[in-house]
């Protein structure tokens, strides 16, 4: 046994050895592969930007055109309403699916099977055309004349048909996402809450769902971004959202590619904003799950700026 | 306070409790020991109806757990009444089960506010007093992840006490802790016992059972093998199985 010269008292801060300065390993392949990819990327961009018949002035002309901006607004409205319906109905379906009542869970299973198993395009088109088989819809007490009857066409205009199609389809996906979130929460949490005397509903609302959110938010963000683009299917119901508008304009001036660029610009802008929103939402629901919250990009940037000096030993 | 008569419980074909008879008197601290799989945790969970018993009678404070006795028939209690009864019994788990998305304070005031419908101010004031009592005033705003196991378990004890229970159940409260953290939790439990709380403690801490316990129950394979005064039972066990078990753990 040699002497053990440790213990906090024997290594004061002053005797800390010099930081290691070594010649770093060279990575020639990294440089080469980066160069190849950069060249290919540049070539691709160059080819598109300088395409001989591409008219950039048309792109700029329509980018902020009123019809396009109206389309952007409607796309946002469709996305938000369809997601609200999808999330609300999805939570209900998920809770039903996990319910001890067999009718509840079977109905939820059937709904998910049906709405996830048919294309959303077909569903939008169905709601758009439902008046053909069901010209009037009424609510009333059976075998009496008490009730209200409305024309289906009044009740479900094209926009509503698109929202129904998108929202009801989304609910099936959201139900599975929420269910996965709920069963990801440890059973001990439910037991602890029950032991305190909380009711089933309170346990779900106050304890399980907030924790399930951590698992639910990332895929829901994906769904929202996906929904933003899927709204372009409302095109089949002639709903004047972004893509429909771009297509209508292109039909009159035949500048299809330029108008597709215009539409893509707005779709990209909106999905970028959603991505940022998703980051902060995830951060909020991560509270308590890590010792420290992940840094926001701004915080990371600041830290990078102000920690040029040697990192403090931890 | 707790009265069990021939309590039976099975999970599928596995009989976990095969006739448990015992009485816990008010202000009594009863410790239950025994090898794992002997049914001691299951019995504890039956007391606040986290598990349903299959046969026998189990009552708390003179009222059946989970049922109402109307002469010749038993009626299952509706959820709302089961919840109300549970709110009068505190429970502390081996794995703490604090709510990770809430701070220590929020964990403690959750049930008083939402179950007992107390005002936030009243609940917070009591929560702070309880945290002080378990020695964690400075951890009011800490999330469970930021606390050590021993601190988490003491918050869990405070959370259970916030409902002002008439009975406290402890399910191996120190089994998941590092050895040097066990003492703080046991101290909190000892203080509680000195204040006259009725406690049923499933534990492997023989020292605690000897010093704090009023009675000791040794369970094995779903039966109570031996019960009595903890000091006598630990130093002079009568039954072979008790002797074999104690020789391994002492």
Coordinates of C-alpha atoms in Angstrom, one line a residue:
Chain A
X1 CA 0.0 0.0 0.0
X2 CA 1.3 3.4 -1.0
X3 CA 0.2 6.5 0.8
X4 CA -3.2 7.8 -0.4
X5 CA -2.7 11.5 -0.8
X6 CA -6.2 12.5 -1.4
X7 CA -9.0 14.1 0.7
X8 CA -10.2 17.6 -0.1
X9 CA -7.7 19.3 2.2
X10 CA -4.6 18.0 0.4
X11 CA -5.6 19.4 -3.0
X12 CA -6.2 23.1 -2.7
X13 CA -7.4 25.0 -5.8
X14 CA -3.9 26.5 -6.3
X15 CA -2.3 23.1 -6.9
X16 CA -4.6 22.2 -9.8
X17 CA -2.4 21.0 -12.7
X18 CA -2.2 23.0 -15.9
X19 CA -5.0 22.4 -18.4
X20 CA -4.1 19.9 -21.2
X21 CA -3.0 21.4 -24.5
X22 CA -2.6 18.7 -27.1
X23 CA -2.4 18.8 -30.9
X24 CA -5.9 17.8 -32.1
X25 CA -6.4 14.8 -34.4
X26 CA -6.9 15.8 -38.1
X27 CA -10.1 14.7 -39.8
X28 CA -9.4 14.9 -43.6
X29 CA -12.5 12.9 -44.5
X30 CA -14.7 15.2 -42.7
X31 CA -13.4 18.1 -44.6
X32 CA -13.7 16.3 -47.9
X33 CA -17.3 15.0 -47.3
X34 CA -18.4 18.5 -46.2
X35 CA -16.9 20.0 -49.3
X36 CA -18.7 17.5 -51.6
X37 CA -22.1 18.1 -50.0
X38 CA -21.6 21.8 -50.1
X39 CA -20.8 21.7 -53.8
X40 CA -23.9 19.6 -54.5
X41 CA -26.1 21.8 -52.5
X42 CA -24.8 24.9 -54.3
X43 CA -25.3 23.3 -57.7
X44 CA -28.9 22.4 -56.8
X45 CA -29.8 25.9 -55.6
X46 CA -28.0 27.5 -58.5
X47 CA -29.9 25.3 -61.0
X48 CA -33.3 26.3 -59.6
X49 CA -32.6 29.9 -59.1
X50 CA -31.2 30.5 -62.6
X51 CA -33.8 28.3 -64.4
X52 CA -34.2 30.1 -67.7
X53 CA -38.0 30.3 -67.7
X54 CA -38.4 30.9 -63.9
X55 CA -39.8 34.4 -63.3
X56 CA -38.7 35.6 -59.9
X57 CA -40.7 38.9 -60.4
X58 CA -43.9 36.8 -60.5
X59 CA -42.9 35.2 -57.2
X60 CA -42.4 38.5 -55.6
X61 CA -45.5 39.9 -57.2
X62 CA -47.8 37.3 -55.6
X63 CA -45.9 36.7 -52.4
X64 CA -47.8 39.4 -50.5
X65 CA -50.8 39.5 -52.7
X66 CA -54.1 39.9 -50.9
X67 CA -55.6 36.7 -52.2
X68 CA -52.6 34.7 -51.1
X69 CA -52.6 36.4 -47.7
X70 CA -56.3 35.6 -47.3
X71 CA -55.4 32.0 -48.1
X72 CA -52.7 32.0 -45.5
X73 CA -55.2 33.2 -42.9
X74 CA -57.8 30.5 -43.8
X75 CA -55.1 27.8 -43.7
X76 CA -54.3 29.0 -40.2
X77 CA -57.9 28.9 -39.2
X78 CA -58.4 25.4 -40.6
X79 CA -55.3 24.2 -38.8
X80 CA -56.2 25.6 -35.5
X81 CA -59.9 24.5 -35.5
X82 CA -59.1 21.1 -36.9
X83 CA -56.4 20.6 -34.2
X84 CA -58.7 21.9 -31.4
X85 CA -61.4 19.4 -32.5
X86 CA -58.8 16.7 -32.9
X87 CA -57.2 17.2 -29.5
X88 CA -60.4 17.6 -27.6
X89 CA -62.1 14.6 -29.2
X90 CA -58.8 12.7 -29.0
X91 CA -58.5 13.1 -25.2
X92 CA -62.2 12.0 -24.8
X93 CA -61.5 9.0 -27.0
X94 CA -58.3 8.1 -25.2
X95 CA -60.1 8.2 -21.8
X96 CA -63.0 6.2 -23.2
X97 CA -60.5 3.6 -24.6
X98 CA -59.0 3.1 -21.1
X99 CA -62.4 3.1 -19.4
X100 CA -63.4 0.0 -17.5
X101 CA -66.8 0.3 -19.3
X102 CA -66.6 -2.1 -22.3
X103 CA -69.1 -0.1 -24.4
X104 CA -67.0 3.0 -24.0
X105 CA -63.8 1.3 -24.9
X106 CA -65.4 -0.6 -27.9
X107 CA -66.9 2.6 -29.3
X108 CA -63.6 4.4 -29.0
X109 CA -61.8 1.4 -30.7
X110 CA -64.3 1.4 -33.5
X111 CA -64.0 5.2 -34.1
X112 CA -60.2 5.0 -34.3
X113 CA -60.4 1.9 -36.6
X114 CA -62.8 3.7 -38.9
X115 CA -61.3 7.2 -39.1
X116 CA -57.7 6.1 -39.2
X117 CA -58.5 3.4 -41.7
X118 CA -60.0 5.7 -44.4
X119 CA -58.1 8.4 -46.3
X120 CA -58.6 12.0 -45.0
X121 CA -59.2 13.1 -48.6
X122 CA -62.1 10.7 -48.8
X123 CA -63.4 12.0 -45.5
X124 CA -63.3 15.7 -46.5
X125 CA -65.0 14.8 -49.7
X126 CA -67.6 12.9 -47.8
X127 CA -68.6 15.8 -45.6
X128 CA -68.6 18.0 -48.6
X129 CA -71.1 15.8 -50.3
X130 CA -73.1 14.5 -47.4
X131 CA -76.1 16.7 -48.4
X132 CA -76.6 14.4 -51.3
X133 CA -77.7 11.5 -49.1
X134 CA -78.9 13.6 -46.1
X135 CA -80.4 16.8 -47.3
X136 CA -81.9 17.7 -43.9
X137 CA -80.6 17.2 -40.4
X138 CA -82.8 17.5 -37.4
X139 CA -82.6 17.2 -33.7
X140 CA -85.8 16.4 -31.8
X141 CA -87.8 14.1 -29.6
X142 CA -88.7 10.9 -31.5
X143 CA -92.4 10.4 -32.5
X144 CA -93.3 14.1 -31.8
X145 CA -92.9 17.2 -33.9
X146 CA -90.8 18.9 -31.3
X147 CA -87.3 19.7 -32.6
X148 CA -85.3 21.7 -35.2
X149 CA -84.6 20.7 -38.8
X150 CA -81.9 22.4 -40.9
X151 CA -80.7 22.1 -44.5
X152 CA -77.4 20.1 -44.5
X153 CA -76.0 22.5 -47.0
X154 CA -76.6 25.4 -44.6
X155 CA -75.2 23.5 -41.7
X156 CA -72.1 22.2 -43.4
X157 CA -70.6 24.7 -45.9
X158 CA -67.4 23.8 -47.6
X159 CA -65.2 25.2 -44.8
X160 CA -67.0 23.2 -42.2
X161 CA -66.8 20.1 -44.3
X162 CA -63.0 20.5 -44.5
X163 CA -62.8 21.1 -40.7
X164 CA -64.9 18.0 -40.0
X165 CA -62.9 15.9 -42.3
X166 CA -59.6 17.1 -41.0
X167 CA -60.6 17.3 -37.3
X168 CA -62.4 13.9 -37.0
X169 CA -59.5 12.2 -38.8
X170 CA -57.0 13.9 -36.5
X171 CA -59.0 12.8 -33.4
X172 CA -58.3 9.2 -34.2
X173 CA -54.5 9.8 -34.3
X174 CA -54.6 12.1 -31.2
X175 CA -56.5 9.5 -29.3
X176 CA -53.6 7.0 -29.8
X177 CA -51.1 9.7 -28.9
X178 CA -52.9 10.7 -25.7
X179 CA -53.5 7.0 -24.7
X180 CA -49.8 6.4 -25.1
X181 CA -49.1 9.4 -22.9
X182 CA -51.6 8.3 -20.2
X183 CA -50.2 4.7 -19.9
X184 CA -46.7 6.1 -19.8
X185 CA -47.4 7.6 -16.4
X186 CA -46.3 5.3 -13.6
X187 CA -49.1 3.5 -11.8
X188 CA -47.7 4.6 -8.4
X189 CA -48.8 8.2 -9.3
X190 CA -52.4 7.1 -9.6
X191 CA -52.2 5.1 -6.3
X192 CA -50.6 8.0 -4.4
X193 CA -53.4 10.3 -5.7
X194 CA -56.1 7.8 -4.8
X195 CA -54.7 7.2 -1.4
X196 CA -55.1 11.0 -0.8
X197 CA -58.8 10.6 -1.6
X198 CA -58.8 12.1 -5.1
X199 CA -61.6 10.9 -7.4
X200 CA -60.9 9.2 -10.7
X201 CA -61.5 12.4 -12.6
X202 CA -59.3 14.5 -10.3
X203 CA -56.5 11.9 -10.6
X204 CA -56.8 12.1 -14.4
X205 CA -56.9 15.9 -14.6
X206 CA -54.6 16.9 -11.9
X207 CA -52.0 14.1 -11.8
X208 CA -51.9 11.9 -14.8
X209 CA -52.6 14.2 -17.8
X210 CA -50.1 16.9 -16.8
X211 CA -47.4 14.2 -16.6
X212 CA -48.7 12.6 -19.8
X213 CA -48.2 15.9 -21.6
X214 CA -44.4 15.4 -21.7
X215 CA -45.1 12.3 -23.9
X216 CA -48.0 13.8 -25.7
X217 CA -46.5 17.2 -26.8
X218 CA -43.8 16.2 -29.2
X219 CA -46.0 14.0 -31.4
X220 CA -48.8 16.6 -31.1
X221 CA -46.4 19.2 -32.5
X222 CA -45.6 16.9 -35.4
X223 CA -49.4 16.4 -35.9
X224 CA -49.9 20.2 -36.0
X225 CA -47.2 20.7 -38.5
X226 CA -48.5 17.9 -40.5
X227 CA -52.0 19.3 -40.2
X228 CA -50.9 22.7 -41.5
X229 CA -49.9 21.0 -44.7
X230 CA -52.7 18.6 -44.9
X231 CA -55.2 21.5 -44.9
X232 CA -54.2 21.8 -48.6
X233 CA -56.5 18.8 -49.2
X234 CA -59.4 21.2 -48.5
X235 CA -58.7 22.1 -52.1
X236 CA -61.1 19.2 -53.1
X237 CA -63.9 21.1 -51.4
X238 CA -62.9 24.4 -53.1
X239 CA -62.1 25.9 -49.8
X240 CA -60.1 29.0 -50.6
X241 CA -57.1 28.2 -48.4
X242 CA -53.5 28.9 -49.4
X243 CA -52.9 26.1 -51.9
X244 CA -56.4 26.6 -53.5
X245 CA -55.6 30.3 -53.9
X246 CA -52.2 29.6 -55.4
X247 CA -53.7 27.1 -57.8
X248 CA -56.5 29.5 -58.8
X249 CA -54.0 32.3 -59.6
X250 CA -51.8 29.8 -61.5
X251 CA -54.8 28.7 -63.5
X252 CA -55.3 32.3 -64.8
X253 CA -51.6 33.2 -65.5
X254 CA -50.1 29.7 -66.0
X255 CA -47.1 30.5 -63.7
X256 CA -47.6 27.2 -61.7
X257 CA -44.1 26.8 -60.4
X258 CA -43.8 30.4 -59.2
X259 CA -47.1 30.1 -57.3
X260 CA -46.1 26.8 -55.9
X261 CA -43.0 28.6 -54.6
X262 CA -45.2 31.3 -53.1
X263 CA -47.3 28.7 -51.3
X264 CA -44.2 26.8 -50.2
X265 CA -42.7 30.0 -48.8
X266 CA -45.7 30.5 -46.5
X267 CA -46.0 26.9 -45.5
X268 CA -42.3 26.9 -44.5
X269 CA -42.7 30.1 -42.6
X270 CA -45.7 28.8 -40.7
X271 CA -44.1 25.4 -39.9
X272 CA -41.0 27.2 -38.7
X273 CA -43.0 29.3 -36.3
X274 CA -44.8 26.2 -35.0
X275 CA -41.4 24.5 -34.5
X276 CA -40.3 27.3 -32.2
X277 CA -43.6 27.2 -30.3
X278 CA -43.2 23.4 -29.8
X279 CA -39.8 23.9 -28.3
X280 CA -41.1 26.3 -25.6
X281 CA -44.2 24.1 -24.9
X282 CA -42.0 21.1 -24.4
X283 CA -39.8 23.1 -22.1
X284 CA -42.8 24.2 -20.0
X285 CA -44.0 20.6 -19.5
X286 CA -40.5 19.3 -18.8
X287 CA -40.5 21.2 -15.4
X288 CA -39.8 18.8 -12.6
X289 CA -38.5 16.1 -14.9
X290 CA -35.0 17.3 -15.1
X291 CA -32.9 19.0 -12.5
X292 CA -32.4 22.0 -14.8
X293 CA -34.6 23.1 -17.7
X294 CA -32.9 22.9 -21.1
X295 CA -31.6 26.2 -22.3
X296 CA -33.5 28.3 -24.8
X297 CA -31.6 29.0 -28.0
X298 CA -31.2 32.6 -26.8
X299 CA -29.7 31.5 -23.4
X300 CA -27.4 29.1 -25.2
X301 CA -26.2 31.8 -27.5
X302 CA -25.6 34.1 -24.5
X303 CA -23.7 31.4 -22.6
X304 CA -21.6 30.8 -25.7
X305 CA -20.7 34.5 -25.9
X306 CA -19.8 34.9 -22.3
X307 CA -17.9 31.7 -21.6
X308 CA -14.9 32.1 -23.8
X309 CA -12.6 31.8 -20.8
X310 CA -11.7 28.3 -19.6
X311 CA -14.7 26.5 -18.3
X312 CA -14.8 26.2 -14.6
X313 CA -14.1 22.7 -13.3
X314 CA -17.2 21.0 -12.0
Chain B
X1 CA -58.9 1.6 14.9
X2 CA -58.2 -1.2 12.4
X3 CA -59.9 -4.5 12.9
X4 CA -59.3 -7.5 10.6
X5 CA -61.1 -10.8 10.8
X6 CA -60.1 -13.7 8.6
X7 CA -59.1 -11.4 5.7
X8 CA -58.4 -13.3 2.5
X9 CA -57.1 -11.9 -0.8
X10 CA -56.0 -13.7 -4.0
X11 CA -54.4 -12.4 -7.2
X12 CA -55.8 -14.9 -9.7
X13 CA -54.8 -18.3 -8.3
X14 CA -52.2 -17.0 -6.0
X15 CA -53.5 -16.6 -2.4
X16 CA -51.7 -13.7 -0.9
X17 CA -53.7 -13.3 2.4
X18 CA -55.0 -16.5 3.9
X19 CA -56.9 -15.3 7.0
X20 CA -55.5 -12.3 8.8
X21 CA -56.9 -11.4 12.2
X22 CA -55.6 -8.4 14.0
X23 CA -56.5 -5.3 15.9
X24 CA -54.9 -1.9 15.9
X25 CA -55.9 0.3 18.8
X26 CA -56.0 4.1 18.6
X27 CA -52.5 5.6 19.1
X28 CA -50.9 2.2 18.6
X29 CA -47.8 1.9 16.4
X30 CA -48.0 -1.6 14.8
X31 CA -45.0 -2.8 12.8
X32 CA -45.4 -5.7 10.4
X33 CA -42.3 -7.7 9.4
X34 CA -41.8 -10.7 7.2
X35 CA -40.1 -12.0 4.1
X36 CA -41.0 -10.5 0.8
X37 CA -44.1 -12.1 -0.7
X38 CA -45.6 -12.7 2.7
X39 CA -48.5 -10.4 2.0
X40 CA -47.7 -7.6 4.4
X41 CA -47.8 -4.8 1.7
X42 CA -51.0 -6.3 0.2
X43 CA -52.6 -6.2 3.6
X44 CA -51.7 -2.6 4.1
X45 CA -53.1 -1.7 0.7
X46 CA -56.4 -3.4 1.7
X47 CA -56.8 -1.1 4.6
X48 CA -57.4 1.9 2.3
X49 CA -59.1 -0.2 -0.3
X50 CA -56.4 0.1 -2.9
X51 CA -56.9 -3.7 -3.1
X52 CA -60.3 -5.3 -2.6
X53 CA -60.5 -8.2 -0.1
X54 CA -62.1 -11.5 -1.2
X55 CA -63.4 -12.8 2.2
X56 CA -63.4 -11.8 5.8
X57 CA -64.1 -8.5 7.4
X58 CA -61.9 -5.4 7.5
X59 CA -62.9 -2.2 9.2
X60 CA -61.4 1.1 10.1
X61 CA -62.8 3.1 12.9
X62 CA -65.7 0.7 13.2
X63 CA -66.8 1.1 9.5
X64 CA -66.2 -1.6 6.9
X65 CA -63.6 -0.8 4.3
X66 CA -65.3 -0.5 0.8
X67 CA -68.7 -1.9 1.9
X68 CA -71.7 -1.0 3.8
X69 CA -73.3 -3.7 6.0
X70 CA -77.1 -3.6 6.0
X71 CA -78.1 -6.5 8.1
X72 CA -77.9 -9.5 5.8
X73 CA -76.3 -8.0 2.8
X74 CA -73.1 -6.1 1.9
X75 CA -73.3 -3.1 -0.4
X76 CA -70.3 -1.9 -2.3
X77 CA -69.6 1.8 -1.6
X78 CA -69.8 4.2 -4.4
X79 CA -66.5 5.8 -5.6
X80 CA -67.2 9.1 -3.9
X81 CA -67.5 7.4 -0.5
X82 CA -64.4 5.3 -1.0
X83 CA -62.5 8.5 -1.8
X84 CA -63.8 10.2 1.3
X85 CA -62.7 7.2 3.5
X86 CA -59.3 7.2 1.8
X87 CA -58.8 10.9 2.5
X88 CA -58.9 10.1 6.2
X89 CA -56.1 7.5 6.0
X90 CA -52.6 8.7 5.1
X91 CA -50.3 6.4 3.1
X92 CA -46.6 6.6 2.5
X93 CA -45.1 4.4 -0.3
X94 CA -41.7 2.7 -0.7
X95 CA -41.1 4.6 -3.9
X96 CA -42.3 7.9 -2.5
X97 CA -44.6 8.6 -5.5
X98 CA -44.4 12.3 -5.2
X99 CA -46.0 14.1 -8.1
X100 CA -42.9 15.1 -10.2
X101 CA -44.6 18.0 -12.0
X102 CA -45.3 19.8 -8.7
X103 CA -43.0 21.5 -6.2
X104 CA -42.8 20.1 -2.6
X105 CA -45.4 22.7 -1.5
X106 CA -47.7 22.0 -4.4
X107 CA -47.5 18.3 -3.6
X108 CA -48.6 18.9 -0.1
X109 CA -51.5 21.4 -0.8
X110 CA -52.9 19.4 -3.7
X111 CA -55.2 17.1 -1.8
X112 CA -56.3 19.6 0.9
X113 CA -57.4 22.1 -1.8
X114 CA -59.0 19.7 -4.2
X115 CA -60.3 17.0 -1.9
X116 CA -61.0 18.8 1.3
X117 CA -61.8 22.1 -0.5
X118 CA -59.7 24.1 1.8
X119 CA -58.6 27.6 0.9
X120 CA -55.2 28.0 -0.6
X121 CA -54.0 30.1 2.2
X122 CA -55.0 27.6 4.9
X123 CA -53.5 24.7 3.0
X124 CA -50.2 26.6 2.4
X125 CA -49.9 27.6 6.0
X126 CA -50.3 24.0 7.2
X127 CA -47.9 22.8 4.4
X128 CA -45.2 25.1 5.6
X129 CA -45.7 24.0 9.2
X130 CA -45.5 20.4 8.1
X131 CA -42.3 21.0 6.1
X132 CA -40.8 22.6 9.0
X133 CA -41.7 19.7 11.2
X134 CA -39.9 17.2 8.9
X135 CA -37.0 19.6 8.6
X136 CA -37.4 20.8 5.0
X137 CA -38.6 24.5 5.2
X138 CA -35.9 25.5 2.7
X139 CA -37.2 23.0 0.1
X140 CA -40.7 24.5 -0.3
X141 CA -40.2 25.3 -4.0
X142 CA -38.0 22.3 -4.9
X143 CA -39.2 19.8 -7.4
X144 CA -39.0 16.1 -6.3
X145 CA -36.1 15.5 -8.7
X146 CA -34.1 18.1 -6.9
X147 CA -34.4 16.3 -3.6
X148 CA -32.6 13.3 -2.2
X149 CA -34.6 10.1 -1.5
X150 CA -34.8 10.9 2.2
X151 CA -36.0 14.4 1.6
X152 CA -38.6 13.1 -0.9
X153 CA -39.9 10.6 1.6
X154 CA -40.2 13.3 4.2
X155 CA -42.2 15.4 1.8
X156 CA -44.4 12.4 1.1
X157 CA -45.0 12.1 4.9
X158 CA -45.9 15.7 5.1
X159 CA -48.2 15.3 2.1
X160 CA -50.0 12.5 3.8
X161 CA -50.2 14.4 7.1
X162 CA -51.7 17.5 5.3
X163 CA -55.0 15.6 5.1
X164 CA -55.0 15.3 8.9
X165 CA -55.5 11.6 8.8
X166 CA -56.6 9.5 11.8
X167 CA -54.4 6.6 10.6
X168 CA -51.1 6.4 8.8
X169 CA -50.0 3.5 6.7
X170 CA -46.3 3.1 5.9
X171 CA -45.3 0.7 3.1
X172 CA -41.6 0.0 3.6
X173 CA -40.9 3.7 3.8
X174 CA -37.1 3.4 4.1
X175 CA -36.4 0.4 1.8
X176 CA -35.6 2.5 -1.3
X177 CA -33.2 4.8 0.6
X178 CA -29.5 5.0 0.9
X179 CA -28.4 3.8 4.4
X180 CA -27.3 7.3 5.6
X181 CA -30.7 8.8 4.7
X182 CA -32.8 6.3 6.6
X183 CA -32.3 8.0 9.9
X184 CA -34.0 11.3 9.0
X185 CA -37.1 9.5 7.8
X186 CA -37.3 7.3 10.9
X187 CA -36.9 10.3 13.1
X188 CA -39.9 12.0 11.4
X189 CA -41.9 8.8 11.9
X190 CA -40.8 8.6 15.5
X191 CA -41.9 12.1 16.2
X192 CA -45.2 11.3 14.6
X193 CA -45.6 8.3 16.9
X194 CA -44.8 10.4 19.9
X195 CA -47.6 12.8 18.9
X196 CA -50.0 9.9 19.3
X197 CA -50.7 9.0 15.6
X198 CA -52.1 5.6 15.0
X199 CA -49.6 3.9 12.6
X200 CA -49.3 0.6 10.7
X201 CA -45.8 0.3 9.5
X202 CA -44.5 -2.5 7.1
X203 CA -40.8 -2.3 7.6
X204 CA -37.5 -4.1 7.7
X205 CA -36.1 -1.7 10.3
X206 CA -36.0 -3.9 13.4
X207 CA -34.5 -1.1 15.5
X208 CA -37.5 1.1 14.7
X209 CA -39.9 -1.7 15.5
X210 CA -38.2 -2.4 18.8
X211 CA -37.9 1.2 20.0
X212 CA -41.0 2.9 18.6
X213 CA -43.4 0.0 18.0
X214 CA -46.1 -0.9 20.5
X215 CA -46.8 -4.2 18.8
X216 CA -45.0 -6.4 16.2
X217 CA -46.6 -8.8 13.8
X218 CA -44.6 -11.4 11.9
X219 CA -46.2 -12.5 8.6
X220 CA -45.3 -15.4 6.3
X221 CA -47.0 -16.9 3.4
X222 CA -50.3 -15.0 4.0
X223 CA -50.6 -15.8 7.6
X224 CA -49.8 -14.1 10.9
X225 CA -47.2 -16.4 12.4
X226 CA -46.6 -14.5 15.6
X227 CA -47.6 -11.3 17.2
X228 CA -46.9 -9.5 20.4
X229 CA -44.7 -7.0 22.2
X230 CA -41.8 -6.1 19.9
X231 CA -39.0 -6.4 22.5
X232 CA -40.2 -9.8 23.6
X233 CA -40.8 -11.1 20.1
X234 CA -37.5 -9.9 18.7
X235 CA -35.4 -11.3 21.6
X236 CA -37.4 -14.4 22.3
X237 CA -39.3 -15.6 19.2
X238 CA -41.6 -18.7 19.8
X239 CA -42.1 -19.9 16.3
X240 CA -39.5 -21.7 14.2
X241 CA -40.2 -19.6 11.1
X242 CA -39.9 -16.4 13.1
X243 CA -36.6 -17.6 14.5
X244 CA -35.3 -18.5 11.0
X245 CA -36.4 -15.1 9.6
X246 CA -34.9 -13.1 12.5
X247 CA -31.6 -14.9 12.5
X248 CA -31.2 -13.8 8.9
X249 CA -32.1 -10.1 9.3
X250 CA -30.8 -9.3 12.8

